[in-house]
Amino acid sequence: AVQPLGCLLATTTATLVLIHHSGQTVACRRLAPPTGLLGGIGRRVSSLLWGQNTAGSAGEGRLVRVAGAGDTEEAAVLFVLTSNGLQKWQLGEDAGEDRLYYEADVAGLCREAVWASQPRAEGSAAWLRLWLLDLSVEQGRATVLVAAVDQNSATPVLQYGLATLRVTSPAPPLSLSSFTPLPGLASVLAEGEEPRQYKVESLETGEPKVNYRESVTQRVPFDYTHKKQSGGSGQFAKIQ
């Protein structure tokens, strides 16, 4: 729900539709980026100032997650994570008041961060296949869960990480605030397999937790002889 405007319907193709009351009826309107001459100029100027946006326009890519602005007064600000990037929307009561602030190339930023987190002797970040898996927005900070695998590796190990970005500005973020690898989730990715889905809220980062710790306080006598003979060379060991 997008209070007090209505409810947002998101399709798997990243098309967003706002369902709202219009008098005595229920109306729908599609959230679409600017079109036409002025919209195109605005997009080109944005690309010149903030870098090329490769996220694509609304309706392109696969929808991953839609999140509100979190603990702020901007109740009508939405963030849309697609398989291509991150969009920031400001919704108004009328269709003409809807505004797409930016489409950030989050995938490109995350790809560089994943590659830098594990230095290699050769290659480049372009070797990585990347997935944007989940999004959480709180207090002006967006956290994106990503997964990546080196497509040129003989043993493709899937690596996960959490990328954070500041999203309070109307301009697209040019860099990540931080990137935290999650080595505990790493796994070998079989051919044709997709990454396992996790939620940002379900992941905890920090120092490893030790369930218990017990110190050795005294010597204990121990004497064991290992013998095994089942054909071929035998095994023998004396352990004390």
mmCIF file of C-alpha atoms in Angstrom:
data_model
loop_
_atom_site.group_PDB
_atom_site.id
_atom_site.type_symbol
_atom_site.label_atom_id
_atom_site.label_comp_id
_atom_site.label_asym_id
_atom_site.label_seq_id
_atom_site.Cartn_x
_atom_site.Cartn_y
_atom_site.Cartn_z
ATOM 1 C CA ALA A 1 0.000 0.000 0.000
ATOM 2 C CA VAL A 2 1.136 3.558 -0.796
ATOM 3 C CA GLN A 3 -0.670 5.711 1.735
ATOM 4 C CA PRO A 4 -2.654 7.811 1.113
ATOM 5 C CA LEU A 5 -2.527 7.298 -2.644
ATOM 6 C CA GLY A 6 -3.622 3.666 -3.015
ATOM 7 C CA CYS A 7 -2.010 0.307 -3.744
ATOM 8 C CA LEU A 8 0.846 -0.506 -6.073
ATOM 9 C CA LEU A 9 0.660 -3.477 -8.416
ATOM 10 C CA ALA A 10 3.991 -4.695 -9.784
ATOM 11 C CA THR A 11 4.294 -7.223 -12.611
ATOM 12 C CA THR A 12 7.168 -9.621 -13.199
ATOM 13 C CA THR A 13 8.270 -7.480 -16.149
ATOM 14 C CA ALA A 14 8.862 -4.483 -13.824
ATOM 15 C CA THR A 15 5.717 -2.646 -14.946
ATOM 16 C CA LEU A 16 4.218 -0.625 -12.069
ATOM 17 C CA VAL A 17 0.502 0.193 -11.820
ATOM 18 C CA LEU A 18 -0.992 2.375 -9.079
ATOM 19 C CA ILE A 19 -4.556 1.411 -8.120
ATOM 20 C CA HIS A 20 -6.397 4.293 -6.442
ATOM 21 C CA HIS A 21 -9.824 5.785 -5.763
ATOM 22 C CA SER A 22 -11.145 8.295 -8.276
ATOM 23 C CA GLY A 23 -14.424 9.683 -7.029
ATOM 24 C CA GLN A 24 -16.794 6.754 -6.702
ATOM 25 C CA THR A 25 -14.701 4.424 -8.829
ATOM 26 C CA VAL A 26 -11.365 2.649 -8.735
ATOM 27 C CA ALA A 27 -8.825 3.811 -11.291
ATOM 28 C CA CYS A 28 -5.447 2.525 -12.449
ATOM 29 C CA ARG A 29 -2.469 4.357 -13.828
ATOM 30 C CA ARG A 30 0.837 3.048 -15.059
ATOM 31 C CA LEU A 31 4.027 4.550 -13.706
ATOM 32 C CA ALA A 32 6.064 5.358 -16.769
ATOM 33 C CA PRO A 33 9.316 7.322 -17.203
ATOM 34 C CA PRO A 34 9.251 10.603 -19.152
ATOM 35 C CA THR A 35 8.705 10.262 -22.884
ATOM 36 C CA GLY A 36 8.931 12.595 -25.810
ATOM 37 C CA LEU A 37 11.476 15.310 -26.616
ATOM 38 C CA LEU A 38 11.753 16.913 -23.159
ATOM 39 C CA GLY A 39 11.897 13.573 -21.390
ATOM 40 C CA GLY A 40 14.616 12.382 -23.730
ATOM 41 C CA ILE A 41 16.649 15.549 -23.202
ATOM 42 C CA GLY A 42 16.309 15.161 -19.455
ATOM 43 C CA ARG A 43 17.556 11.602 -19.635
ATOM 44 C CA ARG A 44 20.553 12.547 -21.797
ATOM 45 C CA VAL A 45 21.506 15.428 -19.480
ATOM 46 C CA SER A 46 21.236 13.071 -16.490
ATOM 47 C CA SER A 47 23.540 10.594 -18.239
ATOM 48 C CA LEU A 48 26.091 13.335 -18.940
ATOM 49 C CA LEU A 49 26.064 14.554 -15.327
ATOM 50 C CA TRP A 50 25.780 11.280 -13.439
ATOM 51 C CA GLY A 51 27.033 8.662 -15.867
ATOM 52 C CA GLN A 52 25.330 6.334 -18.294
ATOM 53 C CA ASN A 53 22.284 4.572 -16.830
ATOM 54 C CA THR A 54 22.129 0.971 -17.972
ATOM 55 C CA ALA A 55 19.191 0.021 -15.827
ATOM 56 C CA GLY A 56 16.787 0.455 -18.700
ATOM 57 C CA SER A 57 13.411 2.105 -18.508
ATOM 58 C CA ALA A 58 10.391 1.014 -16.530
ATOM 59 C CA GLY A 59 8.963 -2.126 -18.029
ATOM 60 C CA GLU A 60 12.402 -3.513 -18.913
ATOM 61 C CA GLY A 61 14.108 -6.273 -17.002
ATOM 62 C CA ARG A 62 12.669 -8.501 -14.326
ATOM 63 C CA LEU A 63 11.125 -7.063 -11.194
ATOM 64 C CA VAL A 64 12.960 -8.028 -8.002
ATOM 65 C CA ARG A 65 11.533 -5.902 -5.186
ATOM 66 C CA VAL A 66 9.544 -2.718 -4.505
ATOM 67 C CA ALA A 67 10.294 -0.910 -1.238
ATOM 68 C CA GLY A 68 9.060 2.271 0.431
ATOM 69 C CA ALA A 69 11.309 5.064 1.632
ATOM 70 C CA GLY A 70 11.423 3.549 5.126
ATOM 71 C CA ASP A 71 11.533 5.675 8.261
ATOM 72 C CA THR A 72 11.153 9.056 6.569
ATOM 73 C CA GLU A 73 8.385 11.554 5.953
ATOM 74 C CA GLU A 74 8.464 10.770 2.231
ATOM 75 C CA ALA A 75 5.595 8.289 2.293
ATOM 76 C CA ALA A 76 5.125 8.533 -1.479
ATOM 77 C CA VAL A 77 8.744 7.745 -2.390
ATOM 78 C CA LEU A 78 9.265 4.268 -3.831
ATOM 79 C CA PHE A 79 12.356 2.324 -4.809
ATOM 80 C CA VAL A 80 12.091 -0.344 -7.491
ATOM 81 C CA LEU A 81 14.832 -2.934 -7.857
ATOM 82 C CA THR A 82 14.877 -4.743 -11.176
ATOM 83 C CA SER A 83 17.331 -7.229 -12.615
ATOM 84 C CA ASN A 84 18.983 -4.232 -14.305
ATOM 85 C CA GLY A 85 19.177 -1.529 -11.636
ATOM 86 C CA LEU A 86 17.454 0.689 -9.076
ATOM 87 C CA GLN A 87 14.722 3.241 -9.775
ATOM 88 C CA LYS A 88 13.597 6.009 -7.405
ATOM 89 C CA TRP A 89 10.036 7.306 -7.820
ATOM 90 C CA GLN A 90 8.094 10.188 -6.280
ATOM 91 C CA LEU A 91 4.355 9.565 -6.586
ATOM 92 C CA GLY A 92 1.743 12.319 -6.695
ATOM 93 C CA GLU A 93 -2.023 12.339 -6.380
ATOM 94 C CA ASP A 94 -2.351 12.812 -10.149
ATOM 95 C CA ALA A 95 -0.549 11.048 -12.957
ATOM 96 C CA GLY A 96 1.127 14.281 -14.014
ATOM 97 C CA GLU A 97 2.768 14.567 -10.603
ATOM 98 C CA ASP A 98 4.568 11.218 -10.768
ATOM 99 C CA ARG A 99 8.294 11.665 -11.104
ATOM 100 C CA LEU A 100 11.110 9.246 -11.860
ATOM 101 C CA TYR A 101 14.188 10.698 -10.165
ATOM 102 C CA TYR A 102 16.701 8.285 -11.625
ATOM 103 C CA GLU A 103 17.575 4.812 -12.813
ATOM 104 C CA ALA A 104 20.877 3.890 -11.183
ATOM 105 C CA ASP A 105 23.256 1.304 -12.589
ATOM 106 C CA VAL A 106 23.468 -0.590 -9.302
ATOM 107 C CA ALA A 107 24.450 -3.780 -11.127
ATOM 108 C CA GLY A 108 27.587 -2.123 -12.484
ATOM 109 C CA LEU A 109 28.569 -0.731 -9.074
ATOM 110 C CA CYS A 110 28.038 -4.100 -7.402
ATOM 111 C CA ARG A 111 29.953 -5.965 -10.107
ATOM 112 C CA GLU A 112 33.028 -3.813 -9.518
ATOM 113 C CA ALA A 113 32.706 -4.226 -5.730
ATOM 114 C CA VAL A 114 32.431 -8.021 -5.932
ATOM 115 C CA TRP A 115 35.471 -8.234 -8.185
ATOM 116 C CA ALA A 116 37.516 -5.945 -5.935
ATOM 117 C CA SER A 117 36.617 -7.986 -2.843
ATOM 118 C CA GLN A 118 38.465 -11.002 -4.269
ATOM 119 C CA PRO A 119 41.575 -9.852 -6.162
ATOM 120 C CA ARG A 120 42.642 -12.089 -9.022
ATOM 121 C CA ALA A 121 45.809 -12.312 -11.076
ATOM 122 C CA GLU A 122 43.985 -11.655 -14.337
ATOM 123 C CA GLY A 123 40.608 -10.809 -15.800
ATOM 124 C CA SER A 124 38.109 -8.035 -15.167
ATOM 125 C CA ALA A 125 34.754 -7.448 -13.535
ATOM 126 C CA ALA A 126 33.119 -8.060 -16.907
ATOM 127 C CA TRP A 127 33.771 -11.778 -16.341
ATOM 128 C CA LEU A 128 31.204 -11.818 -13.542
ATOM 129 C CA ARG A 129 27.593 -12.814 -14.002
ATOM 130 C CA LEU A 130 25.599 -10.853 -11.415
ATOM 131 C CA TRP A 131 22.162 -11.186 -9.834
ATOM 132 C CA LEU A 132 20.335 -8.515 -7.804
ATOM 133 C CA LEU A 133 18.288 -10.571 -5.337
ATOM 134 C CA ASP A 134 16.638 -8.336 -2.737
ATOM 135 C CA LEU A 135 16.239 -4.756 -1.498
ATOM 136 C CA SER A 136 15.675 -3.047 1.839
ATOM 137 C CA VAL A 137 15.418 0.726 2.421
ATOM 138 C CA GLU A 138 15.751 2.317 5.852
ATOM 139 C CA GLN A 139 16.700 5.838 6.962
ATOM 140 C CA GLY A 140 17.875 6.969 3.551
ATOM 141 C CA ARG A 141 20.025 3.905 2.969
ATOM 142 C CA ALA A 142 19.314 1.138 0.483
ATOM 143 C CA THR A 143 20.738 -2.336 1.054
ATOM 144 C CA VAL A 144 20.923 -4.661 -1.949
ATOM 145 C CA LEU A 145 21.662 -8.370 -1.751
ATOM 146 C CA VAL A 146 23.751 -9.495 -4.726
ATOM 147 C CA ALA A 147 25.177 -12.763 -5.979
ATOM 148 C CA ALA A 148 27.907 -13.193 -8.573
ATOM 149 C CA VAL A 149 29.915 -15.939 -10.216
ATOM 150 C CA ASP A 150 33.058 -15.852 -12.357
ATOM 151 C CA GLN A 151 31.927 -17.255 -15.713
ATOM 152 C CA ASN A 152 35.527 -18.008 -16.747
ATOM 153 C CA SER A 153 36.363 -20.044 -13.656
ATOM 154 C CA ALA A 154 36.839 -23.810 -13.944
ATOM 155 C CA THR A 155 34.971 -24.149 -10.634
ATOM 156 C CA PRO A 156 32.267 -21.454 -10.603
ATOM 157 C CA VAL A 157 31.773 -20.477 -6.956
ATOM 158 C CA LEU A 158 28.712 -18.331 -6.293
ATOM 159 C CA GLN A 159 29.569 -15.410 -4.002
ATOM 160 C CA TYR A 160 27.015 -13.327 -2.078
ATOM 161 C CA GLY A 161 27.355 -9.819 -0.680
ATOM 162 C CA LEU A 162 25.440 -6.861 0.769
ATOM 163 C CA ALA A 163 25.826 -3.495 -0.978
ATOM 164 C CA THR A 164 24.652 -0.256 0.651
ATOM 165 C CA LEU A 165 23.913 3.062 -1.069
ATOM 166 C CA ARG A 166 22.767 6.487 0.094
ATOM 167 C CA VAL A 167 19.477 7.269 -1.644
ATOM 168 C CA THR A 168 18.373 10.542 -0.014
ATOM 169 C CA SER A 169 19.502 12.657 -2.979
ATOM 170 C CA PRO A 170 17.400 13.108 -6.150
ATOM 171 C CA ALA A 171 20.567 12.275 -8.100
ATOM 172 C CA PRO A 172 21.560 8.633 -8.710
ATOM 173 C CA PRO A 173 24.305 7.252 -6.446
ATOM 174 C CA LEU A 174 27.695 7.195 -8.128
ATOM 175 C CA SER A 175 29.284 4.735 -5.729
ATOM 176 C CA LEU A 176 28.477 2.253 -2.987
ATOM 177 C CA SER A 177 28.641 3.328 0.649
ATOM 178 C CA SER A 178 29.920 -0.129 1.570
ATOM 179 C CA PHE A 179 30.118 -3.700 0.346
ATOM 180 C CA THR A 180 30.170 -6.671 2.728
ATOM 181 C CA PRO A 181 31.025 -10.122 1.301
ATOM 182 C CA LEU A 182 29.083 -13.051 2.769
ATOM 183 C CA PRO A 183 31.520 -15.976 2.440
ATOM 184 C CA GLY A 184 29.339 -18.191 4.621
ATOM 185 C CA LEU A 185 26.743 -18.353 1.802
ATOM 186 C CA ALA A 186 29.220 -19.244 -0.957
ATOM 187 C CA SER A 187 28.480 -22.399 -2.935
ATOM 188 C CA VAL A 188 29.399 -24.067 -6.206
ATOM 189 C CA LEU A 189 26.921 -23.124 -8.923
ATOM 190 C CA ALA A 190 25.982 -25.940 -11.284
ATOM 191 C CA GLU A 191 25.399 -25.234 -14.968
ATOM 192 C CA GLY A 192 21.910 -23.824 -15.530
ATOM 193 C CA GLU A 193 21.338 -23.342 -11.793
ATOM 194 C CA GLU A 194 20.066 -20.072 -10.305
ATOM 195 C CA PRO A 195 21.257 -18.567 -6.991
ATOM 196 C CA ARG A 196 19.363 -19.459 -3.851
ATOM 197 C CA GLN A 197 17.009 -16.690 -2.784
ATOM 198 C CA TYR A 198 17.630 -14.928 0.536
ATOM 199 C CA LYS A 199 16.046 -11.862 2.155
ATOM 200 C CA VAL A 200 18.107 -8.925 3.373
ATOM 201 C CA GLU A 201 16.206 -8.903 6.676
ATOM 202 C CA SER A 202 17.126 -12.537 7.365
ATOM 203 C CA LEU A 203 20.894 -11.967 7.094
ATOM 204 C CA GLU A 204 23.159 -10.866 9.937
ATOM 205 C CA THR A 205 26.689 -9.584 9.486
ATOM 206 C CA GLY A 206 29.434 -9.157 12.075
ATOM 207 C CA GLU A 207 32.088 -11.131 13.883
ATOM 208 C CA PRO A 208 31.651 -14.932 13.946
ATOM 209 C CA LYS A 209 29.761 -16.130 17.003
ATOM 210 C CA VAL A 210 31.278 -18.828 19.236
ATOM 211 C CA ASN A 211 28.672 -21.085 20.849
ATOM 212 C CA TYR A 212 30.968 -21.926 23.733
ATOM 213 C CA ARG A 213 34.636 -21.825 24.687
ATOM 214 C CA GLU A 214 36.323 -24.216 27.114
ATOM 215 C CA SER A 215 39.975 -24.155 28.151
ATOM 216 C CA VAL A 216 42.073 -27.263 28.822
ATOM 217 C CA THR A 217 42.843 -27.299 32.565
ATOM 218 C CA GLN A 218 44.690 -30.586 33.115
ATOM 219 C CA ARG A 219 46.508 -33.408 31.346
ATOM 220 C CA VAL A 220 44.579 -36.612 30.646
ATOM 221 C CA PRO A 221 46.348 -39.925 29.967
ATOM 222 C CA PHE A 222 45.548 -41.438 26.569
ATOM 223 C CA ASP A 223 46.895 -44.561 24.915
ATOM 224 C CA TYR A 224 45.495 -45.933 21.645
ATOM 225 C CA THR A 225 46.885 -48.301 19.032
ATOM 226 C CA HIS A 226 45.418 -48.172 15.542
ATOM 227 C CA LYS A 227 45.738 -51.338 13.462
ATOM 228 C CA LYS A 228 44.089 -52.113 10.132
ATOM 229 C CA GLN A 229 44.884 -54.890 7.640
ATOM 230 C CA SER A 230 42.424 -55.577 4.825
ATOM 231 C CA GLY A 231 44.643 -56.394 1.869
ATOM 232 C CA GLY A 232 47.522 -54.384 0.561
ATOM 233 C CA SER A 233 49.687 -52.290 2.839
ATOM 234 C CA GLY A 234 48.435 -52.232 6.420
ATOM 235 C CA GLN A 235 47.921 -49.301 8.783
ATOM 236 C CA PHE A 236 49.513 -48.979 12.212
ATOM 237 C CA ALA A 237 49.693 -46.021 14.598
ATOM 238 C CA LYS A 238 50.465 -45.554 18.261
ATOM 239 C CA ILE A 239 48.721 -42.548 19.800
ATOM 240 C CA GLN A 240 49.561 -41.290 23.299
#
